[in-house]
Coordinates of N, CA and C in Angstrom, one line a residue:
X38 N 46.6 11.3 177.2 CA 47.6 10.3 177.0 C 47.4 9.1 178.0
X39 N 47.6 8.0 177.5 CA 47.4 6.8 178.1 C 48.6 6.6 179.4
X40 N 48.4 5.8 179.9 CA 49.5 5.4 180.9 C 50.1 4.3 180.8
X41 N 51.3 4.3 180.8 CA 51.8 3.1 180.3 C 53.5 2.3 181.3
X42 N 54.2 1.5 181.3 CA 54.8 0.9 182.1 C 56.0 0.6 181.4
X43 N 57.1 0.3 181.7 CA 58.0 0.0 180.8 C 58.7 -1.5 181.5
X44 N 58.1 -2.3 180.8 CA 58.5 -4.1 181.8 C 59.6 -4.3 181.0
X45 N 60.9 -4.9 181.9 CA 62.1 -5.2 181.4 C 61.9 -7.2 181.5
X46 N 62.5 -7.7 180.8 CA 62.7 -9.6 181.4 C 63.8 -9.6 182.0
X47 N 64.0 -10.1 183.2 CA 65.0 -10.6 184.0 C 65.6 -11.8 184.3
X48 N 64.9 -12.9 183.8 CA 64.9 -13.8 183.7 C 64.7 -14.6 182.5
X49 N 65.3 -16.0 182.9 CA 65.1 -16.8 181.5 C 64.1 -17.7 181.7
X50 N 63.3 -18.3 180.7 CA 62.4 -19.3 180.7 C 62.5 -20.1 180.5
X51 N 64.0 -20.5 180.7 CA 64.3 -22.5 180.2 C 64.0 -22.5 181.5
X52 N 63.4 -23.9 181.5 CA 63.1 -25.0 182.8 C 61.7 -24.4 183.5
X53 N 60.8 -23.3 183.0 CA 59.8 -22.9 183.7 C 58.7 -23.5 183.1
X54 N 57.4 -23.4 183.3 CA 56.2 -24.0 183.6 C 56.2 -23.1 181.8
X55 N 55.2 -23.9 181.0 CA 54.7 -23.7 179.4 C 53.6 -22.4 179.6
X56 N 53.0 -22.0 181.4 CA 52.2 -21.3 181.2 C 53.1 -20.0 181.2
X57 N 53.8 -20.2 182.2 CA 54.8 -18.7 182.4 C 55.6 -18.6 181.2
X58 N 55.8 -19.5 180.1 CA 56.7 -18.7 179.1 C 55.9 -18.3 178.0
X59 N 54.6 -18.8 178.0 CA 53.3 -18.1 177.4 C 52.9 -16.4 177.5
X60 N 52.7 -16.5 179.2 CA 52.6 -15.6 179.2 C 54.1 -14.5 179.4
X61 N 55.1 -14.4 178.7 CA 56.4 -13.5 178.3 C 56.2 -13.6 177.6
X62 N 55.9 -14.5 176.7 CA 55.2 -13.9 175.1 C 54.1 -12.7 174.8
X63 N 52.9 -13.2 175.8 CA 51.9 -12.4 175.7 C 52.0 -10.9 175.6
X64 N 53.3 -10.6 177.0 CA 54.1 -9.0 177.1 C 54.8 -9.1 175.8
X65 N 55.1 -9.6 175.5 CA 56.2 -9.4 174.1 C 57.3 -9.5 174.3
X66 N 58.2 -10.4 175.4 CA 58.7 -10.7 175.5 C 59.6 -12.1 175.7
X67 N 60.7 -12.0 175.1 CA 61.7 -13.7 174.8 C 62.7 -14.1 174.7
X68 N 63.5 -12.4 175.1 CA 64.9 -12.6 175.3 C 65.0 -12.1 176.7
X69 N 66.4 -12.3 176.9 CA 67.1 -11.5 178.2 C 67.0 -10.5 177.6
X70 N 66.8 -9.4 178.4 CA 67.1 -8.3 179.1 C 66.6 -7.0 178.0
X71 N 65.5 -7.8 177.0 CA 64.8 -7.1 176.4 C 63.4 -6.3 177.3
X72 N 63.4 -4.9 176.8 CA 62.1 -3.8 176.9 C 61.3 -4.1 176.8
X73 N 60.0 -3.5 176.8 CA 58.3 -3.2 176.3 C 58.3 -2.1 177.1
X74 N 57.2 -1.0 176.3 CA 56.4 -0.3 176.8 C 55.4 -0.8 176.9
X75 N 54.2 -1.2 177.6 CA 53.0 -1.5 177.6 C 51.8 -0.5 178.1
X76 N 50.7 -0.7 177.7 CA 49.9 -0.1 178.5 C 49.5 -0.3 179.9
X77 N 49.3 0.6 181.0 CA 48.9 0.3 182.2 C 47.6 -0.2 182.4
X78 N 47.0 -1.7 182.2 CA 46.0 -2.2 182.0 C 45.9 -3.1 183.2
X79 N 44.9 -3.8 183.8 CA 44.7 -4.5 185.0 C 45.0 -5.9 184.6
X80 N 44.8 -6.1 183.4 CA 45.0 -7.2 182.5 C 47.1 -7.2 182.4
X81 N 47.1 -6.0 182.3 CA 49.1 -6.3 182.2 C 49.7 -6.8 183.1
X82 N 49.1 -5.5 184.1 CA 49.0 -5.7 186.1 C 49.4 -7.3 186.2
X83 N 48.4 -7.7 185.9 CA 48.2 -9.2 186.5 C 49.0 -10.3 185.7
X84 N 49.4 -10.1 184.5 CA 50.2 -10.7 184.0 C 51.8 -10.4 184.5
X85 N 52.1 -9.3 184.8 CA 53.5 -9.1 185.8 C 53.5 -9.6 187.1
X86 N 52.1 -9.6 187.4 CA 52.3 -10.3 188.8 C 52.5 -11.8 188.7
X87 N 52.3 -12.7 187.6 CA 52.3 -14.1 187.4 C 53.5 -14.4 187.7
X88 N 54.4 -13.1 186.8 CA 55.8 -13.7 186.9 C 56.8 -13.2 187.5
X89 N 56.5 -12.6 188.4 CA 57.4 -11.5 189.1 C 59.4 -11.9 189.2
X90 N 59.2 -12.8 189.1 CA 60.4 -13.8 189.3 C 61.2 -13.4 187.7
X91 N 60.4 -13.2 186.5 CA 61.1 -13.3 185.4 C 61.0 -11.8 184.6
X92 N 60.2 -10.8 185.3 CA 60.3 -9.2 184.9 C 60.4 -8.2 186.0
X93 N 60.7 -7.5 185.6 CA 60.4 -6.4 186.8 C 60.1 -5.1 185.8
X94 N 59.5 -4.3 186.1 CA 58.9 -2.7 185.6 C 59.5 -1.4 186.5
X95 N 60.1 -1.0 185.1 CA 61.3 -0.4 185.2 C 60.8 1.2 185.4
X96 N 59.9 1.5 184.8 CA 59.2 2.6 184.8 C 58.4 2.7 184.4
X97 N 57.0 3.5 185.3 CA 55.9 3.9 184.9 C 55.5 5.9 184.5
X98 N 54.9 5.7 183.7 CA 54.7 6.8 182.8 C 53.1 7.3 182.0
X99 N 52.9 8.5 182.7 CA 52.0 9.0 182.0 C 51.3 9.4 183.6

């Protein structure tokens, strides 16, 4: 079984940079205080680090 992360949004993306609300898309994310499970990839990694301000990972699993 894969390993995977569960990223919450915490934030909103009015008034932020077109790259940072790009990438909340890319997670699958566009509302408040909506879920994902994601996979634990170095590629996800680094896209939660971009925005640390606007997600936080709520739990990791596997």
């Amino acid at each position: 079984m894969a390993k995977t992360i569960v990223v919450k949004q915490i934030g909103s993306p009015i008034r932020r940079p077109a790259v940072q609300r790009q990438t909340l898309i890319g997670l699958g994310l566009n509302k408040m205080h909506k879920t994902r499970e994601l996979e634990d990839t170095p590629s996800i990694r680094g896209m939660v680090a971009k925005i640390p301000h606007l997600v936080e990972i709520i739990e990791e699993r596997g």
